Coordinates of C-alpha atoms and ligand atoms in Angstrom, one line a residue:
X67 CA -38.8 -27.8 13.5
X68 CA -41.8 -28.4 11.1
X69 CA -42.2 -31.3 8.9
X70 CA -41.1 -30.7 5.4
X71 CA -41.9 -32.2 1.5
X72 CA -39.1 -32.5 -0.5
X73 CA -39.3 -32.0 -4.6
X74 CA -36.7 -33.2 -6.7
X75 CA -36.7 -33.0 -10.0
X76 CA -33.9 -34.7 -11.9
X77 CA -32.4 -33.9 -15.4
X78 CA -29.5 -35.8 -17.5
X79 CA -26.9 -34.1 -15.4
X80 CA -28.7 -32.0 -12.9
X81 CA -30.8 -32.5 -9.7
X82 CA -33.3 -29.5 -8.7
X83 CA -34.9 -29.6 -4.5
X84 CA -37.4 -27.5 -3.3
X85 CA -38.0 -27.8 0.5
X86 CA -41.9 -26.8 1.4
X87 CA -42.7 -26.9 4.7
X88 CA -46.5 -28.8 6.0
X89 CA -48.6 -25.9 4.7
X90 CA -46.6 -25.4 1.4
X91 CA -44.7 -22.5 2.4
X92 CA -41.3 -22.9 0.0
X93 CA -38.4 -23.1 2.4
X94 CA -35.6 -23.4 0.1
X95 CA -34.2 -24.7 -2.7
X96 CA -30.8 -25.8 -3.9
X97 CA -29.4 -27.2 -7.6
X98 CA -26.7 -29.1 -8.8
X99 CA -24.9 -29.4 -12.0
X100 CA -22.5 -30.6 -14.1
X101 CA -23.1 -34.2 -12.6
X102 CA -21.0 -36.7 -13.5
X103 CA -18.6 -34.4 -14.6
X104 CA -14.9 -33.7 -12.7
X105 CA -16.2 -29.8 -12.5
X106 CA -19.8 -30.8 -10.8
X107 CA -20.7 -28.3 -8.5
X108 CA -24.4 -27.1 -6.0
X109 CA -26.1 -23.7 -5.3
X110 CA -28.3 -22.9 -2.4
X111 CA -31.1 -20.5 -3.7
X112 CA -29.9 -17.6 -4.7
X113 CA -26.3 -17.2 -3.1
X114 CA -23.5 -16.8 -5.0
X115 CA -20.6 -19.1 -3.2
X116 CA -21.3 -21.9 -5.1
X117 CA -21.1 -26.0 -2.6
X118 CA -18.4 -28.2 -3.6
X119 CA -19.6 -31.8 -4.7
X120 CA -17.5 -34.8 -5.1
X121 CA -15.8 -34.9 -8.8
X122 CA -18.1 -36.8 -11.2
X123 CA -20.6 -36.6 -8.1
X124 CA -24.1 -39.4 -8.9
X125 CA -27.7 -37.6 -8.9
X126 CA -27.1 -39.8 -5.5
X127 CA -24.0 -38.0 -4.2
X128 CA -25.6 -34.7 -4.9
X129 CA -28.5 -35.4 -3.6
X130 CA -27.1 -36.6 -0.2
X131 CA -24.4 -33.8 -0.3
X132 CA -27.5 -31.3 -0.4
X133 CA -29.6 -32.8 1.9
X134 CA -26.8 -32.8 4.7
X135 CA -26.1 -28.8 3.4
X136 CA -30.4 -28.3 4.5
X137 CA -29.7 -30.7 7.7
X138 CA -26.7 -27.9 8.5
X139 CA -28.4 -24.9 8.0
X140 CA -31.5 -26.2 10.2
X141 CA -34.4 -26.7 7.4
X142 CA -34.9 -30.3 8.1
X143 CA -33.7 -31.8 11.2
X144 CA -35.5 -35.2 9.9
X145 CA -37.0 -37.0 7.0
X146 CA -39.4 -35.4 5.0
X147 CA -43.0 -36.7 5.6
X148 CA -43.4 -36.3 1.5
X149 CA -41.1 -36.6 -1.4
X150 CA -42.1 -35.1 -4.9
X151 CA -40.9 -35.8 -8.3
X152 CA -41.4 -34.9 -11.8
X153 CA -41.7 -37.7 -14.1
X154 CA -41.6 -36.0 -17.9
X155 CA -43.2 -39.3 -19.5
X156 CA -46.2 -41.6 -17.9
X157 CA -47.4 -42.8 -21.3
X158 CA -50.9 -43.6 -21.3
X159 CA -50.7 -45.5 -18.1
X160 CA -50.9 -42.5 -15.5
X161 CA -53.5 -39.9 -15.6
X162 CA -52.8 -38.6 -12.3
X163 CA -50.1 -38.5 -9.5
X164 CA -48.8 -42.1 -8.8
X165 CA -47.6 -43.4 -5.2
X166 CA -44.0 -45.0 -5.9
X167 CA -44.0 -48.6 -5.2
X168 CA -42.4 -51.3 -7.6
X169 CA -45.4 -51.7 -10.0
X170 CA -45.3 -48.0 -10.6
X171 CA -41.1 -48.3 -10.6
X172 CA -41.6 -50.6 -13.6
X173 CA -44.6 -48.2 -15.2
X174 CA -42.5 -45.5 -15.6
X175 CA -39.1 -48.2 -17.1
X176 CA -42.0 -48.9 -19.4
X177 CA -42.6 -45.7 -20.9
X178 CA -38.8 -44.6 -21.4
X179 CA -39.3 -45.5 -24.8
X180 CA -41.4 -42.4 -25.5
X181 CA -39.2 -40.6 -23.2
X182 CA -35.3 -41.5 -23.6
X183 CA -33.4 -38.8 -22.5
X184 CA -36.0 -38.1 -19.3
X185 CA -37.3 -40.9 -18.0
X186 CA -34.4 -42.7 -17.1
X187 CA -32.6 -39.7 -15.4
X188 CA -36.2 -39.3 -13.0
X189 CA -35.7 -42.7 -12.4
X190 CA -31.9 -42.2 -10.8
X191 CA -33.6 -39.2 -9.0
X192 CA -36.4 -41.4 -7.3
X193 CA -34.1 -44.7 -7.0
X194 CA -31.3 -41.9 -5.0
X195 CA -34.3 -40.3 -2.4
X196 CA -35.9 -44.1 -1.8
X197 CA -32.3 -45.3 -0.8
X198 CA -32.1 -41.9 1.3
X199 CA -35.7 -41.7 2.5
X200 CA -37.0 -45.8 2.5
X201 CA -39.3 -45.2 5.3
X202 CA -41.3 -41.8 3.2
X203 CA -44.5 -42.0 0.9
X204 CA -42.9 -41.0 -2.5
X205 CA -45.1 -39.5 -5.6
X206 CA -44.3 -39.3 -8.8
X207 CA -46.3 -36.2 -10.6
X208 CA -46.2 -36.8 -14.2
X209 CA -45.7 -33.7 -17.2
X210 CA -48.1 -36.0 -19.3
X211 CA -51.0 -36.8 -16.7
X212 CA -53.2 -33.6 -17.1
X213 CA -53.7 -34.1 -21.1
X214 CA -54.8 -37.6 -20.7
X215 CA -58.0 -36.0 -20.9
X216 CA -57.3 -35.0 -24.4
X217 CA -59.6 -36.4 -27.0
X218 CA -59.5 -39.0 -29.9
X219 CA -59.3 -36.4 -32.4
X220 CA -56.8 -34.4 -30.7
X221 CA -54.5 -37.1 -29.7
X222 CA -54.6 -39.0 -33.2
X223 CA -52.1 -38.4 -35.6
X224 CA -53.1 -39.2 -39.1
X225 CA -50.8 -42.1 -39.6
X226 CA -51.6 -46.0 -40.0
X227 CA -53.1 -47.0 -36.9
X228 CA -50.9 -49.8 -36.2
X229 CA -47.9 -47.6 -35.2
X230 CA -50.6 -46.0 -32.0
X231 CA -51.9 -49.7 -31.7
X232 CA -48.2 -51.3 -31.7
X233 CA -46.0 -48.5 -30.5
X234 CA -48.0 -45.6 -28.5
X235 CA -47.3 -42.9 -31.8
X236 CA -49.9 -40.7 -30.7
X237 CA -50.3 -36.8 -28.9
X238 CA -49.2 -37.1 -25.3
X239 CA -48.5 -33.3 -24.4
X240 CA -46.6 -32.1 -21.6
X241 CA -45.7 -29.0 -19.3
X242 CA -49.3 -30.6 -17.3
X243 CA -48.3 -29.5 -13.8
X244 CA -47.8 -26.3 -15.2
X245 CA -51.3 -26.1 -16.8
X246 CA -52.9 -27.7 -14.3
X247 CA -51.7 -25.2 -11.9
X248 CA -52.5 -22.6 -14.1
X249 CA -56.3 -23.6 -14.3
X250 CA -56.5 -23.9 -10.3
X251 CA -55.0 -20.3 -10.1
X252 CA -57.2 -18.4 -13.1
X253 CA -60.4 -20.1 -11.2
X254 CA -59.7 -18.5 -8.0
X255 CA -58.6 -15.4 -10.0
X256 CA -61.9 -15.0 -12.0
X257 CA -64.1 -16.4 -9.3
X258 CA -64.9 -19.7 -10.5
X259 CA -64.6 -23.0 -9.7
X260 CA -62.2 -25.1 -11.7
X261 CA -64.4 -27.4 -13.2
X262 CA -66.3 -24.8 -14.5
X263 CA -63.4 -22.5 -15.8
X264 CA -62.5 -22.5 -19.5
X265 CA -59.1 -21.4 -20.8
X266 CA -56.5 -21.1 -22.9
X267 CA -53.3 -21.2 -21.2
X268 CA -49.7 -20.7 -22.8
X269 CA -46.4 -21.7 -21.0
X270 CA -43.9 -19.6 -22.7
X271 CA -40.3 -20.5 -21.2
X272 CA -37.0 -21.9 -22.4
X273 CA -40.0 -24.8 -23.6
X274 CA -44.0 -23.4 -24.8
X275 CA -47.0 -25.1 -25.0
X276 CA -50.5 -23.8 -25.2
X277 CA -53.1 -25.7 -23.8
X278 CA -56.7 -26.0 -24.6
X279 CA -59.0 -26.6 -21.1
X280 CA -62.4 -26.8 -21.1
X281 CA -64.2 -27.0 -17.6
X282 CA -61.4 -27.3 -16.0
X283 CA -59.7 -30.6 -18.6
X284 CA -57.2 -30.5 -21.1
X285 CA -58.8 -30.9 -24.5
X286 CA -55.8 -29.8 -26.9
X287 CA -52.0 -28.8 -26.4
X288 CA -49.6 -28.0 -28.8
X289 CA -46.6 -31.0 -27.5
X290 CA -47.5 -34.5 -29.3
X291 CA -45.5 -37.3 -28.8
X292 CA -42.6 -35.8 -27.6
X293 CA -41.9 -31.8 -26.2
X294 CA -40.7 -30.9 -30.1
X295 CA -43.8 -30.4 -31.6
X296 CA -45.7 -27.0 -31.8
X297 CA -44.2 -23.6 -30.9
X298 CA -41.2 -22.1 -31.4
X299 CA -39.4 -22.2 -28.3
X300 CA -35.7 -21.6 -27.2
X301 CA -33.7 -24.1 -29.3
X302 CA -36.8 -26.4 -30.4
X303 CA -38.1 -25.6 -33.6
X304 CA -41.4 -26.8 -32.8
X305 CA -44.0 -27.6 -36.0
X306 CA -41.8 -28.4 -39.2
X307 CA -43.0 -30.3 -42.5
X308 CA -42.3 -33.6 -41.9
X309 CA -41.2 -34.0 -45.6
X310 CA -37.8 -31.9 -44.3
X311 CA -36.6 -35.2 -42.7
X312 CA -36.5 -37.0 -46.6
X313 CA -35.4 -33.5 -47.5
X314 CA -32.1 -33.6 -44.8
X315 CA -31.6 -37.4 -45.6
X316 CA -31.0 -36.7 -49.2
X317 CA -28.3 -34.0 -47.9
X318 CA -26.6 -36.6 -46.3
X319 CA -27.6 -35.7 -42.8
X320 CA -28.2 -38.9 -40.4
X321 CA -31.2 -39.4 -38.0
X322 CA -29.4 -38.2 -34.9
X323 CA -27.9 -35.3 -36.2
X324 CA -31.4 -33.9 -37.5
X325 CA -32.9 -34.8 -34.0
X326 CA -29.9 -32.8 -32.5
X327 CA -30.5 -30.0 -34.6
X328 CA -34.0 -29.2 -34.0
X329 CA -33.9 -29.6 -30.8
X330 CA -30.5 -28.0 -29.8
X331 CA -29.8 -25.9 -32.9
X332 CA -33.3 -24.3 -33.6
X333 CA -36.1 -22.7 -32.0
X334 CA -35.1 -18.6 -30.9
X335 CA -31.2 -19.9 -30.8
X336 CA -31.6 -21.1 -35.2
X337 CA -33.4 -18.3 -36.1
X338 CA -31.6 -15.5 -34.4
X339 CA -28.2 -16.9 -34.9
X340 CA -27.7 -15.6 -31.6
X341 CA -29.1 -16.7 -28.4
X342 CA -32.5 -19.0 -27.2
X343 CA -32.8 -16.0 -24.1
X344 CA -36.0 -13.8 -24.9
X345 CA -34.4 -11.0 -23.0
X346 CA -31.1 -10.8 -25.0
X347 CA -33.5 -11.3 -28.4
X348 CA -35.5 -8.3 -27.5
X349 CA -32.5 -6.3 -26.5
X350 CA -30.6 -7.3 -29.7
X351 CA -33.6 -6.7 -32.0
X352 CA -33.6 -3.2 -30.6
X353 CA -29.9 -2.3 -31.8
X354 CA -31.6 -3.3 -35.4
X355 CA -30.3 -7.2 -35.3
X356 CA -32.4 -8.5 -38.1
X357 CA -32.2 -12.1 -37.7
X358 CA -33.3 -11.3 -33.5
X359 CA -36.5 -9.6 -35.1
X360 CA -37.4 -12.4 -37.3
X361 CA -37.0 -14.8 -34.6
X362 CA -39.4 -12.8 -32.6
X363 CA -42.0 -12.4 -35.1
X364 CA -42.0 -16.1 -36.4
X365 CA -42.1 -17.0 -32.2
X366 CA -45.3 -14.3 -31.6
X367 CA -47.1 -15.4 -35.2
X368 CA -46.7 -18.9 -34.7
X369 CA -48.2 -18.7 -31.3
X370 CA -51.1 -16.4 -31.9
X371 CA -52.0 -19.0 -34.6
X372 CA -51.7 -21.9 -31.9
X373 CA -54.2 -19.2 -29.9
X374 CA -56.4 -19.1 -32.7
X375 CA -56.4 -23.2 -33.3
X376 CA -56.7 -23.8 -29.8
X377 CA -60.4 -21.5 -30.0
X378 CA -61.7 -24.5 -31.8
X379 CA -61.3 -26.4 -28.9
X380 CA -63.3 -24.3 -26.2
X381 CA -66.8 -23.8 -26.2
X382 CA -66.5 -20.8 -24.0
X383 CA -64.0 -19.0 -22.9
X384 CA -63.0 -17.2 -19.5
X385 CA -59.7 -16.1 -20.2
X386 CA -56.3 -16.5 -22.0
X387 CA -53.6 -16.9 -19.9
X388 CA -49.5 -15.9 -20.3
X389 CA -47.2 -18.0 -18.3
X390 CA -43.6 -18.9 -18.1
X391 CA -40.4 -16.7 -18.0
X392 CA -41.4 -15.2 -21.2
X393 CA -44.9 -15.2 -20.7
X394 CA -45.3 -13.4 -16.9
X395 CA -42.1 -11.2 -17.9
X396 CA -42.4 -9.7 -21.5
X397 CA -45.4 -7.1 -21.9
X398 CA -43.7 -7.1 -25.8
X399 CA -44.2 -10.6 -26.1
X400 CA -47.4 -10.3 -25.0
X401 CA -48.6 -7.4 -27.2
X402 CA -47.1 -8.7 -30.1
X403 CA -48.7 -12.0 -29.9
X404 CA -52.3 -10.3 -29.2
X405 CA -51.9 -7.6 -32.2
X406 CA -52.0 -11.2 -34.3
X407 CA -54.9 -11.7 -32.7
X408 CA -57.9 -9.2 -33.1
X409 CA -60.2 -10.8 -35.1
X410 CA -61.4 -12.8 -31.9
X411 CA -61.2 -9.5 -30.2
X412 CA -58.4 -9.9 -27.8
X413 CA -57.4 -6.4 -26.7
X414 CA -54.8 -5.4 -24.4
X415 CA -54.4 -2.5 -22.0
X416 CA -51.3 -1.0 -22.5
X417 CA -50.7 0.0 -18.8
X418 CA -52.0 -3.2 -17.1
X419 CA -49.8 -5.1 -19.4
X420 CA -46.8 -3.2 -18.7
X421 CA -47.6 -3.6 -14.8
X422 CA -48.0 -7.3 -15.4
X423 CA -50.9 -7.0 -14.1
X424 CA -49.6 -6.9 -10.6
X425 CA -52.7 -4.2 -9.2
X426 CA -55.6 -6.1 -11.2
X427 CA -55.2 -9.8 -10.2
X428 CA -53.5 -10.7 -13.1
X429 CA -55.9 -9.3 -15.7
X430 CA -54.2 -7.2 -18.9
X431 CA -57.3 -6.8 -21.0
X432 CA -58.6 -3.8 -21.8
X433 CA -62.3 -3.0 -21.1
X434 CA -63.0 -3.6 -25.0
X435 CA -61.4 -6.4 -25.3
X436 CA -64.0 -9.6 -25.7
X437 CA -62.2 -11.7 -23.1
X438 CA -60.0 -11.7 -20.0
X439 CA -56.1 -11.6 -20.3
X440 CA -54.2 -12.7 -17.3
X441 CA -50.6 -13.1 -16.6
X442 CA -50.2 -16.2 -13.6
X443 CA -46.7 -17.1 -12.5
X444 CA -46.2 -21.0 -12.6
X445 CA -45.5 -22.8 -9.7
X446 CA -45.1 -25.9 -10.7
X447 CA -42.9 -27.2 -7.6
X448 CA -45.6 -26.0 -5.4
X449 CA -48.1 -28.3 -7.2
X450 CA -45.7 -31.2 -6.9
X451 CA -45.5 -30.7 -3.3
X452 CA -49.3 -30.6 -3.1
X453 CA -50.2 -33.7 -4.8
X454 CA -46.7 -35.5 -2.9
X455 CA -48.3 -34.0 0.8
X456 CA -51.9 -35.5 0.0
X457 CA -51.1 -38.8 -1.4
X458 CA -48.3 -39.1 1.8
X459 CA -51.5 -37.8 3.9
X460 CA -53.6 -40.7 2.6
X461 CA -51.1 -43.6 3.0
X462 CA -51.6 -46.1 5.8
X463 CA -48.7 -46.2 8.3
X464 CA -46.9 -42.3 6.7
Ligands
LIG538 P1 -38.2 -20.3 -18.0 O1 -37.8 -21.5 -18.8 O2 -39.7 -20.3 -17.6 O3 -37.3 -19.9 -16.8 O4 -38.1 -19.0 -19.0 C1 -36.9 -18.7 -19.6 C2 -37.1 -17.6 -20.7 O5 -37.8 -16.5 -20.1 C3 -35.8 -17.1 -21.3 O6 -36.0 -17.0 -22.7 C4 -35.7 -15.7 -20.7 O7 -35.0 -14.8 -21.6 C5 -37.2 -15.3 -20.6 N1 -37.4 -14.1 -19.8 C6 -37.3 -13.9 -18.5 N2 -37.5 -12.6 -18.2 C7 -37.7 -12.0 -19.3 C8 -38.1 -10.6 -19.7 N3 -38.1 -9.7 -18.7 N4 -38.3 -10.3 -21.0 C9 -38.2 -11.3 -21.9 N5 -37.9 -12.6 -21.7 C10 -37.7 -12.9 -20.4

């Protein structure tokens, strides 16, 4: 039996594991829901029988529950030598991958301000693997850390400078695992090296983001201080006039409902009516479902002119990249988004875009088209186990 890295990734009632073994070959995964709830239940991969849990089973319950399920069906007879996590929020105060140890424990309590809903949830995640796993190097990969890189003038909001000063109010960005993958991948792709590769990279899933990297660094993203801001994505409204919050308060409507609302109640799911699922959009937009076209156009229009902001950012540019469920999967998306495009002369061939590029390394351009297209399936739980397998690697006594 090999050594394994374990990933967990922990939401508000859900725990995600990935099992990689020593050279990052995935190995399974399993996920659990409905935690805390009398109904909670687990899934191994892809299989349909679904594992009892304990009702109103912890993130720790689960997590032991699922590890013993792995222990059973032979992929770890022993403790990982790595654990993984996503952290969604690491402030200002991690720019890259942290070792877990107290000091870092209390980091990441310190920036659950910014992050209220995540932060403390990754926290139950990494407090139920160190009482499992005391004796293994822990990481904590952070969604912020890649856009710490950003700029002044991209990270500044144009409000009093006391609330940054005071408070932290400023463009954080997230999705960075996903974009930092992203660059690593187009590099090889295009034959470059990473520092020298350019790009504009869009995560199109249940959340977007487009990212701006020049020479291999984030420089601009479309998330500010919190995953709202931006594109339209599957029940997040994204970029709104900030004057609609007055304009709700004089309607009576209170803070939290607004807050609920445009991040539950808007994005594809508002627009539509309907559903936040791409898939279902596209298929109900074909029966003539007005409101399903509408939300497509506004979701393609508003990112094509996040594509066209973020060109202010690069000095050169070696690709644009699609990414995400949406982004790998929908040659519509895709061609929608680029037709918004062609004054910078993107062009798209129609073939290689329905193939997803699978026989051209990813690339969907056409041989017109003034530069490179390429679709690049995330990975962001292999990146997590990367960063969790070196830092483990370079800790005295792993
Ligand atoms: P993710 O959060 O990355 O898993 O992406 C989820 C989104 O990808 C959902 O909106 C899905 O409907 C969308 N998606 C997956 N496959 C397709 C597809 N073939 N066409 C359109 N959207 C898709």
């Amino acid at each position: 039996m090999e050594d394994t890295v374990l990933v967990v990734n922990c939401g508000s009632s859900s725990l995600k594991l990935a099992l990689f073994d020593n050279r990052l070959q995935k190995q399974a995964s399993a996920l659990a829901e409905r935690l805390g709830q009398d109904d909670a239940f687990a899934r191994l991969g892809h299989e349909d029988t679904p594992l009892t849990l304990p009702p109103g089973a912890s993130h720790s319950q689960a997590l032991e529950s699922l590890v013993e399920v792995f222990r059973e069906r032979g992929l770890m007879s022993s403790a990982p030598v790595a654990v993984g996590h996503r952290v969604v929020h690491g402030g200002e105060t991690f720019r890259e991958a942290a070792l877990i140890d107290d000091s870092v424990i209390n980091a990441i309590e310190n920036c659950a301000a910014l992050a209220p809903l995540h932060n403390p949830v990754n926290l139950s995640g990494i407090r139920a693997t160190l009482s499992q796993f005391p004796d293994v190097p822990q990481t904590a990969v952070f969604d912020t850390a890649f856009h710490q890189t950003l700029p002044k003038r991209a990270y500044l909001y144009a409000v009093p400078e006391a609330w940054y000063q005071d408070w932290g109010v400023r463009r954080y960005g997230f999705h960075g695992t996903s974009h930092a993958y992203i660059v690593l991948e187009a590099a090889r792709l295009l034959d470059k090296t990473p520092a020298t590769t350019s790009i504009i990279s869009a995560h199109l899933g249940n959340g977007c983001s487009v990212t701006a990297i020049r020479d291999g660094i984030s420089v601009d993203t479309s998330m500010g201080l919190t995953p709202l801001e931006g594109l339209v994505m599957g029940t997040r409204s994204g970029d709104v006039d900030p004057g609609l919050f007055d304009f709700l308060a004089s309607k009576g409507m209170a803070a939290d409902e607004v807050h609920r609302s445009l991040n539950q109640r808007g994005g594809l799911l508002g627009l539509s009516g309907q559903t936040n699922d791409m898939r279902t959009l596209c298929e109900l937009a074909d029966h003539g479902h007005e409101p399903s076209r509408n939300a497509i156009d506004v979701f393609c229009f508003r990112l094509a002119r996040y594509i066209g902001a973020m060109m202010a950012s690069v000095k050169e540019l070696d690709g644009l990249v699609f990414t995400g469920g949406i982004g790998e999967n929908s040659a519509r998306i895709r061609q929608q988004t680029i037709d918004n495009l062609e004054i910078f002369g993107y062009k798209l061939s129609t073939d290689l875009n329905n193939h997803h590029g699978e026989y051209s390394d990813g690339r969907i351009e056409s041989a017109e088209s003034r530069y490179p297209v390429l679709v690049i399936p995330t990975n962001e739980e292999l990146m997590i186990a990367r960063e969790a397998l070196q830092l483990a690697e370079n800790t005295p006594n792993a």
